[in-house]
Structure formats: structure tokens, C-alpha cells
PDB file of C-alpha atoms in Angstrom:
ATOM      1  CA  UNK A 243     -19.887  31.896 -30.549  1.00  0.00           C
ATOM      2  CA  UNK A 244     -19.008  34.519 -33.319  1.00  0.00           C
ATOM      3  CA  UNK A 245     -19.742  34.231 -36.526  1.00  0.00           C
ATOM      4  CA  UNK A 246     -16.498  33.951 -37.502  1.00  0.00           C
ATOM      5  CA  UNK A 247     -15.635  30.711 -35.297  1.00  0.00           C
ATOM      6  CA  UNK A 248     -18.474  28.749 -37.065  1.00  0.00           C
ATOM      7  CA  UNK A 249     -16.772  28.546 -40.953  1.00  0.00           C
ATOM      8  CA  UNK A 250     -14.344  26.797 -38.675  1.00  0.00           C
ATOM      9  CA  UNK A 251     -16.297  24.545 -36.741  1.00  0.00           C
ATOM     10  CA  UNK A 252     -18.095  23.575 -39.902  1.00  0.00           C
ATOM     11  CA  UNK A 253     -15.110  22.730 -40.817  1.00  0.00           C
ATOM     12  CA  UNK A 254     -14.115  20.215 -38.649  1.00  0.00           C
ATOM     13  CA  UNK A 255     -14.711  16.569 -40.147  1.00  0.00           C
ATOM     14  CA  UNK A 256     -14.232  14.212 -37.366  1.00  0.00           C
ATOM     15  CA  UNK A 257     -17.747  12.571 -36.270  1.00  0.00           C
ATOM     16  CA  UNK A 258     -19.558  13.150 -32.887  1.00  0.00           C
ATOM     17  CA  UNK A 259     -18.864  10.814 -30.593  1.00  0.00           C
ATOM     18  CA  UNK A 260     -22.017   8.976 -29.307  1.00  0.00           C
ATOM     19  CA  UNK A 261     -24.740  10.756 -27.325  1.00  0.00           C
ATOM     20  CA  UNK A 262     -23.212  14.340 -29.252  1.00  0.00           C
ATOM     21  CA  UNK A 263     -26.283  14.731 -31.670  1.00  0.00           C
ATOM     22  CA  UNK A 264     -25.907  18.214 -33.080  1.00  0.00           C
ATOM     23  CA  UNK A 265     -28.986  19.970 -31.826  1.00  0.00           C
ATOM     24  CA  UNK A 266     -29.992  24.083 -31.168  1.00  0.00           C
ATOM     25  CA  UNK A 267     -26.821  26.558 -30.956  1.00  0.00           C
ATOM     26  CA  UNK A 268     -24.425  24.220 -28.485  1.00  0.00           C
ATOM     27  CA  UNK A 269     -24.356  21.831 -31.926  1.00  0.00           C
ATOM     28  CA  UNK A 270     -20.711  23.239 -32.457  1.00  0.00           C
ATOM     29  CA  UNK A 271     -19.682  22.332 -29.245  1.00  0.00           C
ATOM     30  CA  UNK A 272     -21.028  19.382 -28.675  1.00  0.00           C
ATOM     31  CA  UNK A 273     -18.694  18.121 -31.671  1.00  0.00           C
ATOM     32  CA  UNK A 274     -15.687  19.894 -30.124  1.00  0.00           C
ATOM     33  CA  UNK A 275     -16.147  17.690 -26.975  1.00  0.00           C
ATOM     34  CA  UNK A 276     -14.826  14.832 -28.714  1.00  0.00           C
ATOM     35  CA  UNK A 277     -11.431  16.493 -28.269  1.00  0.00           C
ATOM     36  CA  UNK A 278     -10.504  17.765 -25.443  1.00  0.00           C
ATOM     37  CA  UNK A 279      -7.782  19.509 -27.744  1.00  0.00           C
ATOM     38  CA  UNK A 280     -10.390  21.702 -28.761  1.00  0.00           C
ATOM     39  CA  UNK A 281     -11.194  23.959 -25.817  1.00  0.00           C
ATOM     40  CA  UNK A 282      -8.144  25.921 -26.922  1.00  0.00           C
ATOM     41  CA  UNK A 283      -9.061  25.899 -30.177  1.00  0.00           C
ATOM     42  CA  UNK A 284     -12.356  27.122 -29.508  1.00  0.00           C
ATOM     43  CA  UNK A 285     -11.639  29.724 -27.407  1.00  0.00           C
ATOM     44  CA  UNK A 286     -14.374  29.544 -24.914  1.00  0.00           C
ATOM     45  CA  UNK A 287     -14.352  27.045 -22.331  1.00  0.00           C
ATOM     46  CA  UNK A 288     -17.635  28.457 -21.325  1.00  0.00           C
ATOM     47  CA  UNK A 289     -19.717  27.200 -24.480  1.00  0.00           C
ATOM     48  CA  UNK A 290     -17.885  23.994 -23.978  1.00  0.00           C
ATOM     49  CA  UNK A 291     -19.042  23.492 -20.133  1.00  0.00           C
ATOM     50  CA  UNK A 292     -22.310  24.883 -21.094  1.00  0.00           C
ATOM     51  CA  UNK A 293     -22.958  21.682 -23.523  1.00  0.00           C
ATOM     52  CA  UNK A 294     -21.298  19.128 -20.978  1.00  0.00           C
ATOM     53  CA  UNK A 295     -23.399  20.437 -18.719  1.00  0.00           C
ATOM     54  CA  UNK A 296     -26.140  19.660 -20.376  1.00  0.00           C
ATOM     55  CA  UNK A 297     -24.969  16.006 -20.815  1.00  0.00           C
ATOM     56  CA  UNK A 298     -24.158  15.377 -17.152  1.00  0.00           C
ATOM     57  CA  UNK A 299     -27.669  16.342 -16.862  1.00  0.00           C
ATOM     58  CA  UNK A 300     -28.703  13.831 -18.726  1.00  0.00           C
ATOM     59  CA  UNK A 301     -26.552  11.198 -17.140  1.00  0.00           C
ATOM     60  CA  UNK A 302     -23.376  11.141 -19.203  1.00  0.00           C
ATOM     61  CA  UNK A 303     -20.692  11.447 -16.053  1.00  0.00           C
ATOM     62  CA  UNK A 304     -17.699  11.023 -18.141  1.00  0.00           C
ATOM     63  CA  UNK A 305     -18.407  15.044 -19.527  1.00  0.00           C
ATOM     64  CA  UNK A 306     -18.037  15.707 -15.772  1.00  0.00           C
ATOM     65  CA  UNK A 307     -14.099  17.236 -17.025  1.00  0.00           C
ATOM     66  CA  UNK A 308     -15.122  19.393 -19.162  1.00  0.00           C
ATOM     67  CA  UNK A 309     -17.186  21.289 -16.620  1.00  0.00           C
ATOM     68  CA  UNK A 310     -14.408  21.557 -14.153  1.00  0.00           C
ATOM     69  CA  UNK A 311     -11.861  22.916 -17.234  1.00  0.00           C
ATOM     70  CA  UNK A 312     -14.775  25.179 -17.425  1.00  0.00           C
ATOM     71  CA  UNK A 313     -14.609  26.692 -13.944  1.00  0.00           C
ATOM     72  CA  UNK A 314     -10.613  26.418 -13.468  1.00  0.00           C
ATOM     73  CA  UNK A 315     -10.949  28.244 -16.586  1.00  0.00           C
ATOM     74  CA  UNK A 316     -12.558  31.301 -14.256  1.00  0.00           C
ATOM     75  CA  UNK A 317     -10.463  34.282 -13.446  1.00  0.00           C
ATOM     76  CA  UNK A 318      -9.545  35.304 -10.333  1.00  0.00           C
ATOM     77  CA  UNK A 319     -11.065  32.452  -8.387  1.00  0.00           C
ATOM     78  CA  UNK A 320      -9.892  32.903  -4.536  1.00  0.00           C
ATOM     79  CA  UNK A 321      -8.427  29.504  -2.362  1.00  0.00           C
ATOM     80  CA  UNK A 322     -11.960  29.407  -0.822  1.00  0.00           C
ATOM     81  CA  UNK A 323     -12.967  28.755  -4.987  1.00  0.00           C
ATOM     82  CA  UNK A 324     -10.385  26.146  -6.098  1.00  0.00           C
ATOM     83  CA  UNK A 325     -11.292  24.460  -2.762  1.00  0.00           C
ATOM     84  CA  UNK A 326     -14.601  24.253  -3.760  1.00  0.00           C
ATOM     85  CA  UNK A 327     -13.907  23.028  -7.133  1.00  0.00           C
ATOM     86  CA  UNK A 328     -11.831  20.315  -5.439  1.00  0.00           C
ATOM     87  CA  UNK A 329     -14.389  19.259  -3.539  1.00  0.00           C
ATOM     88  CA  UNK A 330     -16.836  18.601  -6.165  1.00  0.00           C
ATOM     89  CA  UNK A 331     -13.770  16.554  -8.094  1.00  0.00           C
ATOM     90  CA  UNK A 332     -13.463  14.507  -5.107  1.00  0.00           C
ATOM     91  CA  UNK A 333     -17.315  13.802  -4.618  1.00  0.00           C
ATOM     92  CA  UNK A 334     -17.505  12.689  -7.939  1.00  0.00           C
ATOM     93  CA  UNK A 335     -14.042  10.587  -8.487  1.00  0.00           C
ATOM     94  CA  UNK A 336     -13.161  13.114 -10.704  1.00  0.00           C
ATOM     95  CA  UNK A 337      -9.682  13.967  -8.784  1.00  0.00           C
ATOM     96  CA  UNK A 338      -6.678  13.634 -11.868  1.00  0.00           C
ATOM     97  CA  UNK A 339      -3.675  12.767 -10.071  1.00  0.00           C
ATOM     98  CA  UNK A 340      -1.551  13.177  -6.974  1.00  0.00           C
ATOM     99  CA  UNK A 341      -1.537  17.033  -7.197  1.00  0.00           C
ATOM    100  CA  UNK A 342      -4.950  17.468  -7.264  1.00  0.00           C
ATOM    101  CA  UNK A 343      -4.796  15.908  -3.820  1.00  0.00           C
ATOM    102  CA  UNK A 344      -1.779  17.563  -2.341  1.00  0.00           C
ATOM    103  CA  UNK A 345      -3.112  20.909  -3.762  1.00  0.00           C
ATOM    104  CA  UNK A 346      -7.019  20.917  -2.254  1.00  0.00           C
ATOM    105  CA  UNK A 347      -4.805  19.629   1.196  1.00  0.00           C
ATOM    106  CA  UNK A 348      -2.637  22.500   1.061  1.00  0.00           C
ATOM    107  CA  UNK A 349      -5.242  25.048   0.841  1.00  0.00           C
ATOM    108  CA  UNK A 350      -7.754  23.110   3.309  1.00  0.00           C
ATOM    109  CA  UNK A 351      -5.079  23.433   5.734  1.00  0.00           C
ATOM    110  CA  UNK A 352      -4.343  27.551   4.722  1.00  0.00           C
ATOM    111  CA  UNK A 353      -8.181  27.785   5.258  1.00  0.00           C
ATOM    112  CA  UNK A 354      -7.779  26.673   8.782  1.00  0.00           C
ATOM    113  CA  UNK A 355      -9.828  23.115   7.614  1.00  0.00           C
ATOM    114  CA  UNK A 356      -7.675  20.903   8.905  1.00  0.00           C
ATOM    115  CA  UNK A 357      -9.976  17.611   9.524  1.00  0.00           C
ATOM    116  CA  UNK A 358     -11.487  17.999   6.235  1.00  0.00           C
ATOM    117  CA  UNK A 359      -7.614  18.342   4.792  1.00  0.00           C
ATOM    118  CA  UNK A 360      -6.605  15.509   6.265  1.00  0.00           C
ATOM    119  CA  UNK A 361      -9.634  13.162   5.014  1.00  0.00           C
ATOM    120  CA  UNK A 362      -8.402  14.683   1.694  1.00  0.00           C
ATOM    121  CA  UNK A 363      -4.837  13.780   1.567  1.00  0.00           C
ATOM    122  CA  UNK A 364      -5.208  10.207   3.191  1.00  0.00           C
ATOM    123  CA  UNK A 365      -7.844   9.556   0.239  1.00  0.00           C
ATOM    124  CA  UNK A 366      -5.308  10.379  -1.970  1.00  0.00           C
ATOM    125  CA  UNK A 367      -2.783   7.729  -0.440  1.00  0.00           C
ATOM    126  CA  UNK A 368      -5.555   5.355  -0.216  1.00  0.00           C
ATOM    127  CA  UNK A 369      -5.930   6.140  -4.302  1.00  0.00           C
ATOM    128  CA  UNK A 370      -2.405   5.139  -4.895  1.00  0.00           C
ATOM    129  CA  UNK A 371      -1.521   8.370  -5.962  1.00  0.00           C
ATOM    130  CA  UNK A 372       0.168   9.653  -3.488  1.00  0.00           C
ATOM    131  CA  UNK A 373       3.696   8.549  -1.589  1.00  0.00           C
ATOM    132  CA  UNK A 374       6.766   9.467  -0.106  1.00  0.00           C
ATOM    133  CA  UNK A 375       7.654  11.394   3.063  1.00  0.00           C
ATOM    134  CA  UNK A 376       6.803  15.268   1.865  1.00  0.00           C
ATOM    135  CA  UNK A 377       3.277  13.791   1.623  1.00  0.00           C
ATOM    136  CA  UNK A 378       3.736  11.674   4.405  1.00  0.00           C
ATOM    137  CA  UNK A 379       4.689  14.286   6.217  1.00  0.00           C
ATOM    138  CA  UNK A 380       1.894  16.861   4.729  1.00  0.00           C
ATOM    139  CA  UNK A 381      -0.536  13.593   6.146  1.00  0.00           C
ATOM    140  CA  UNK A 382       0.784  13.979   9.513  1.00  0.00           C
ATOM    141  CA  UNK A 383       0.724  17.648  10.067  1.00  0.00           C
ATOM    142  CA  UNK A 384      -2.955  17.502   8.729  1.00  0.00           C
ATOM    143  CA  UNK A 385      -4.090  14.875  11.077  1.00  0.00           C
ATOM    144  CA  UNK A 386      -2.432  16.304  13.798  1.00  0.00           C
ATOM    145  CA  UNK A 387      -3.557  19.981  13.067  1.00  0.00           C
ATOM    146  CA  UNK A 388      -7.559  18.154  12.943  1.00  0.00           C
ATOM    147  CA  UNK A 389      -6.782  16.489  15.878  1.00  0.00           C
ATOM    148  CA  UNK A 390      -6.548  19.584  18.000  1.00  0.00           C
ATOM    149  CA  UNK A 391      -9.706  21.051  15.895  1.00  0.00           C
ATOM    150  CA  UNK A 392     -11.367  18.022  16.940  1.00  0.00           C
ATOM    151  CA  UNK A 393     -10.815  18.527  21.017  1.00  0.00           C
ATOM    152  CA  UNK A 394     -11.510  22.422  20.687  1.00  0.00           C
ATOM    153  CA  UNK A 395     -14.893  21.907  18.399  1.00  0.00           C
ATOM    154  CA  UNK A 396     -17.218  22.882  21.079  1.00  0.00           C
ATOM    155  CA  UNK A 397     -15.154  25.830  21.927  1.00  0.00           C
ATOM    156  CA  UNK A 398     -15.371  27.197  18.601  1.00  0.00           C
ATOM    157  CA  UNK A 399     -19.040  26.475  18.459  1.00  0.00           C
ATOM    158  CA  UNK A 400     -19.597  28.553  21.460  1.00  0.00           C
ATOM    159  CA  UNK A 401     -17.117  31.490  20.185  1.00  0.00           C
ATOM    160  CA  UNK A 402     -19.383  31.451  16.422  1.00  0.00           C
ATOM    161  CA  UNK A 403     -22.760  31.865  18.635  1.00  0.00           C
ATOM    162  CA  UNK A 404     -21.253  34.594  20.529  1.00  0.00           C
ATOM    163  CA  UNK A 405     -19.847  37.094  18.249  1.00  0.00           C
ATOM    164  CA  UNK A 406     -21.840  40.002  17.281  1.00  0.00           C
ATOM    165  CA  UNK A 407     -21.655  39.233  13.539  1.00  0.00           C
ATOM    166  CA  UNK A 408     -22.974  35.593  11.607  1.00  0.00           C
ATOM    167  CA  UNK A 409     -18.990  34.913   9.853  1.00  0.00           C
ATOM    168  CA  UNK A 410     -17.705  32.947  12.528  1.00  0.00           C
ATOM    169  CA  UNK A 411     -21.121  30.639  12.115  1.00  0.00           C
ATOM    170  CA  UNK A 412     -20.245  30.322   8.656  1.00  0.00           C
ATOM    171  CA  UNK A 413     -16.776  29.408   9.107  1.00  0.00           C
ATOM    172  CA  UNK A 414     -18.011  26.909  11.918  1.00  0.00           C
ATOM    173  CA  UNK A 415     -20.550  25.692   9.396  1.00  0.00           C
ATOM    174  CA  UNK A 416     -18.103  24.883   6.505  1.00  0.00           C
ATOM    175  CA  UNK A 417     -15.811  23.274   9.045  1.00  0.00           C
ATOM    176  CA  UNK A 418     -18.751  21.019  10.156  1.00  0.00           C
ATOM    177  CA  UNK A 419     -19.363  20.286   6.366  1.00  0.00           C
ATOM    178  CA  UNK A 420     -15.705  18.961   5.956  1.00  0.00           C
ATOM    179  CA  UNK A 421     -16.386  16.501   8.950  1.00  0.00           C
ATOM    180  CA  UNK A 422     -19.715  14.942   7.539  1.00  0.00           C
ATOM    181  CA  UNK A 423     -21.862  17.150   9.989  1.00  0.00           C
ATOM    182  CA  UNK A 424     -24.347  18.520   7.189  1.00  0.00           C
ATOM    183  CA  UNK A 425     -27.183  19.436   9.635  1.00  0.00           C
ATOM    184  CA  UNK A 426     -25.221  21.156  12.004  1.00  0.00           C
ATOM    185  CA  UNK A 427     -23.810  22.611   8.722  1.00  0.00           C
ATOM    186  CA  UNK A 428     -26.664  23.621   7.536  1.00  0.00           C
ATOM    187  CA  UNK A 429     -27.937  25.025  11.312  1.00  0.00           C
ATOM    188  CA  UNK A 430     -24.608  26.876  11.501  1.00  0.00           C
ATOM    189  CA  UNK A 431     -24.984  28.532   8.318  1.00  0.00           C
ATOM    190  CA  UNK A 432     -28.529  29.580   8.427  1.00  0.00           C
ATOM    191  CA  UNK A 433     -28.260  31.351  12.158  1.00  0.00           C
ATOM    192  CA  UNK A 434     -24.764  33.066  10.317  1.00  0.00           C
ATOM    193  CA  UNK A 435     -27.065  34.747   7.775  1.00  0.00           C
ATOM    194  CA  UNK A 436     -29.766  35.551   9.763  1.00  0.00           C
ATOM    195  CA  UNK A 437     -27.143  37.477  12.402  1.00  0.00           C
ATOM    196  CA  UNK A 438     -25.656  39.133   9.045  1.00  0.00           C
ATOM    197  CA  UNK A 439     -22.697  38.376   7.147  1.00  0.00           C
ATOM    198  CA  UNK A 440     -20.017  40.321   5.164  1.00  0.00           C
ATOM    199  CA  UNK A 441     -19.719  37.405   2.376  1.00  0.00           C
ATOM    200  CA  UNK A 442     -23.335  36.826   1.833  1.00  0.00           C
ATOM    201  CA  UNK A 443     -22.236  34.577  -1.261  1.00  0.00           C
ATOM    202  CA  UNK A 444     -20.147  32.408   0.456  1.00  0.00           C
ATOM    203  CA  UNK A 445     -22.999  31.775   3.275  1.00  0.00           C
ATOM    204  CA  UNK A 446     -25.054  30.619   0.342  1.00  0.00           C
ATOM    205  CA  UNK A 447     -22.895  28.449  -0.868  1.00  0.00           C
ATOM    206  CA  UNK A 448     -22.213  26.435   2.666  1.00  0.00           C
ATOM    207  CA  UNK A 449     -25.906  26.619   2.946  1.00  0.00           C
ATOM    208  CA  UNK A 450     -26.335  24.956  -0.567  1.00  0.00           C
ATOM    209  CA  UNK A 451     -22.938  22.756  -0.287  1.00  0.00           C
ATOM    210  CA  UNK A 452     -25.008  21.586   3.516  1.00  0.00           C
ATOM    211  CA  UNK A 453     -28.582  20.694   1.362  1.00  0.00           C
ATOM    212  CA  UNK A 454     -26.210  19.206  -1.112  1.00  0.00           C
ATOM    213  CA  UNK A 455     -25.377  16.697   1.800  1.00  0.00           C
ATOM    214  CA  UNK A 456     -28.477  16.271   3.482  1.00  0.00           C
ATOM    215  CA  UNK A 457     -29.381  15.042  -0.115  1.00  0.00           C
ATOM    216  CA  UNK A 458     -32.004  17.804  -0.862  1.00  0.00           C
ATOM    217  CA  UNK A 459     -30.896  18.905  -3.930  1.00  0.00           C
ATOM    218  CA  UNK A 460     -34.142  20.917  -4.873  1.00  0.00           C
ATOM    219  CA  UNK A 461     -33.201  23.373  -1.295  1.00  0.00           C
ATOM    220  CA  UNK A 462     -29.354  23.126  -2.598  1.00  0.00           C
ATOM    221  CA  UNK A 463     -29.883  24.815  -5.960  1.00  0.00           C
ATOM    222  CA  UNK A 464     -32.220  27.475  -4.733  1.00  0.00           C
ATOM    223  CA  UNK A 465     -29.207  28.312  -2.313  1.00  0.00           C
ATOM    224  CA  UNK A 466     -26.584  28.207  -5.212  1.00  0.00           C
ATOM    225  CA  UNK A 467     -28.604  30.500  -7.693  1.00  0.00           C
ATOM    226  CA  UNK A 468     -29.081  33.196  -4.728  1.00  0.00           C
ATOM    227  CA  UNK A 469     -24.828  33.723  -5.462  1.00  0.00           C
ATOM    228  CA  UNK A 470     -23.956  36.812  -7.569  1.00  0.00           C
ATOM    229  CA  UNK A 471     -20.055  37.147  -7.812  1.00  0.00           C
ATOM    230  CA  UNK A 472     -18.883  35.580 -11.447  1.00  0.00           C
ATOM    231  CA  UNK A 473     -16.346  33.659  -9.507  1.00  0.00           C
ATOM    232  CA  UNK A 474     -18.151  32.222  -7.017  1.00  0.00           C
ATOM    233  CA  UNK A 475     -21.105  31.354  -8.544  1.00  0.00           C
ATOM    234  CA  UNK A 476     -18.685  29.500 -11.588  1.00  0.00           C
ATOM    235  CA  UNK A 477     -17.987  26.927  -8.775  1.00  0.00           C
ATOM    236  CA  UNK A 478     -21.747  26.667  -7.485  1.00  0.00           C
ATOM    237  CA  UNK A 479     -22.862  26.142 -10.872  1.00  0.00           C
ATOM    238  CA  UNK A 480     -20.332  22.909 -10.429  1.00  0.00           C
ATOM    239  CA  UNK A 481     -22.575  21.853  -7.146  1.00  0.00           C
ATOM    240  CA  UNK A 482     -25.880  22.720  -8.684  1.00  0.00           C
ATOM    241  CA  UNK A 483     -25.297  19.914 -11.184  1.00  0.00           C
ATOM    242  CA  UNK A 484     -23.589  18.005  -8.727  1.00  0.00           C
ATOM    243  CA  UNK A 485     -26.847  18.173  -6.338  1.00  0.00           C
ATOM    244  CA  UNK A 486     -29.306  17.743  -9.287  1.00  0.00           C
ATOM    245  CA  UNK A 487     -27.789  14.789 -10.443  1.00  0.00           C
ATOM    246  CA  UNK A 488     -26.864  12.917  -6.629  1.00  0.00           C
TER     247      UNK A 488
END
């Protein structure tokens, strides 16, 4: 932060909340958390994930939001970003309402992930949250959409190991992660890179999202931290925590 944000910070009287100790240059922030107000205020939604990062880290979940303002926060993030942002809400309960679900649905289904959309959008009837017959009926176009995925799987499968380049196998792999199929993920993903890929960042972050799975988190982060672009790697710094803490 800049020196002139601190008078102001200094300034503030409220008490940390529990657990928000002032300690090394986050101190600031770490009071700020106890408002969520304060992001604005602040100015830097980046400072503010950096310190709940650190407390999710050290087992405080409920700072989970303020690392997911953090990366919404990110500019120009892609469908293929918030959809990975969503994803990491949803594996840790942190979805906020009925949007949230309709919204990571939607773009599952632009991304041509239609089984994975429709696991999302029934979770979010099963939550309560969602209801009436434009969901409904976003429910049954997803299930039917994943449906015919489903049948043409192997066909697809053999297409990816046929092309000349590894992005089909990449594609393939992330549609095997929204099914449950980690290893095959993971298999998928790996072959992609080694036959060369145009979006070497996204390959890393299937392979990492795939270890994330599998539960080896260690394999996970080494994948996440070999992403360059801002934007992306924003959202894998989301599923490094994720698979350092899971």
C-alpha cells in the first residue's frame, strides 16, 4: 500500500476481529477484513486476498470470500476464468446465491461442458436456491445436451488422440474433469502438452485442476505456478490454496 493509504488505515478504530493479529506489512489489511465494506475503501482487493490468503492457509475457511472478490476483482478474465472461479466456489460451498449457479451453468454450457453444467445447475436446485421454469428449463437443456456428450464420449476421445495438435486432448481432459474422471483428466492433459498446445496455460491448469482431484496437492501447485498470464494464473492461485488446504 502507499504511504498515503496508511494515515488512513491507522485511522480506523474498530478492533480486529479474532485470529486478525496485526503482524509484518498485511497488518493493515488484516484489520480491513473485518469489513467487507472496506475493499472499496482500500482500493486494492489484491492486498486484501493476499492476507485472507494467508488465513485460509492457516485454516480459517470463512476468509475463503475475500479471495474470490480478489480474483473477480481481475480484469479481463475470459468465460474459461469465471468458470474456473466458479468451480472453486462450488468445491468449497462458497456459491452466494441462485445466480452464481445459473451463471457458471450458462457458461459451462457456452464452453461446450454440458455434463459438468448440468451437475452444476441441479446442485443449485438441490441448494434451494434455485426454481421456476427458466431454470427448469436451463436444467433440462443441460441434461439433455450431457446426455448426448455422454453417448458420443468415446468418439471424442478418439477424435482428441488423432489430431495433429494436443488442444483437443485438453478440451477432452477438462470435459473428463467435469464428470469426476480425474485420471483420465490428468492422462488427457499430459499427452495434450506433450503433442503441443497453443494455450500452454490453460493445459497447466487442467493438469493442476486433475492433481487437485486425484488429491495430490503437492503435483497440483507445481502445475498452477508453471501459469504466466495475470488472468489466468489469478484463478489458479484460487486452486493452489484450494489444493493445499483439501
Amino acid at each position: 500500500p502507499s504511504a498515503s493509504r496508511r494515515p488512513m488505515l491507522r485511522s480506523w478504530t474498530r478492533p480486529p476481529p479474532p485470529g486478525l493479529c496485526p503482524s509484518g506489512s498485511l497488518a493493515p489489511y488484516r484489520s480491513a477484513l473485518a469489513d467487507h465494506h472496506l475493499l472499496r475503501y482500500l482500493g486494492n482487493s489484491a492486498a486484501v486476498g493476499s492476507a485472507a490468503e494467508e488465513l485460509v492457509l492457516k485454516g480459517q475457511k470463512k476468509y475463503w470470500p475475500y479471495l474470490f472478490t480478489a480474483a473477480d476483482n481481475t480484469r479481463g478474465l475470459k468465460d474459461e476464468d469465471s468458470l474456473g472461479i466458479y468451480r472453486v466456489r462450488m468445491l468449497t460451498g462458497f456459491m452466494r446465491n441462485g445466480d452464481d449457479y445459473s451463471n457458471a451453468t450458462q457458461i459451462a454450457i457456452l464452453l461446450n461442458y454440458p455434463q459438468e453444467a448440468a451437475r452444476i445447475e441441479q446442485a443449485g436446485f438441490d441448494a434451494k436456491v434455485l426454481s421456476g421454469t427458466r431454470q427448469e428449463r436451463l436444467l433440462a437443456r443441460a441434461k439433455e445436451s450431457g446426455a448426448q456428450q455422454e453417448k458420443q464420449m468415446d468418439a471424442l476421445a478418439k477424435q482428441a488422440h488423432a489430431a495433429k495438435t494436443g488442444d483437443p486432448l485438453v478440451k477432452l481432459a477438462e470435459t473428463y474433469w467435469g464428470i469426476g474422471k480425474y485420471q483420465d483428466a490428468l492422462d488427457a492433459a499430459q499427452e495434450g502438452v506433450k503433442k503441443g498446445v497453443k494455450d500452454t496455460d490453460q493445459a497447466q491448469m487442467v493438469i493442476g485442476m486433475a492433481y487437485t482431484g486425484l488429491k495430490k496437492g503437492s503435483q497440483a501447485v507445481r502445475a498452477f505456478r508453471k501459469i504466466t498470464d495475470p488472468k489466468v494464473k489469478a484463478v489458479a492461485n484460487l486452486w493452489s490454496v484450494y489444493a493445499r488446504t483439501h
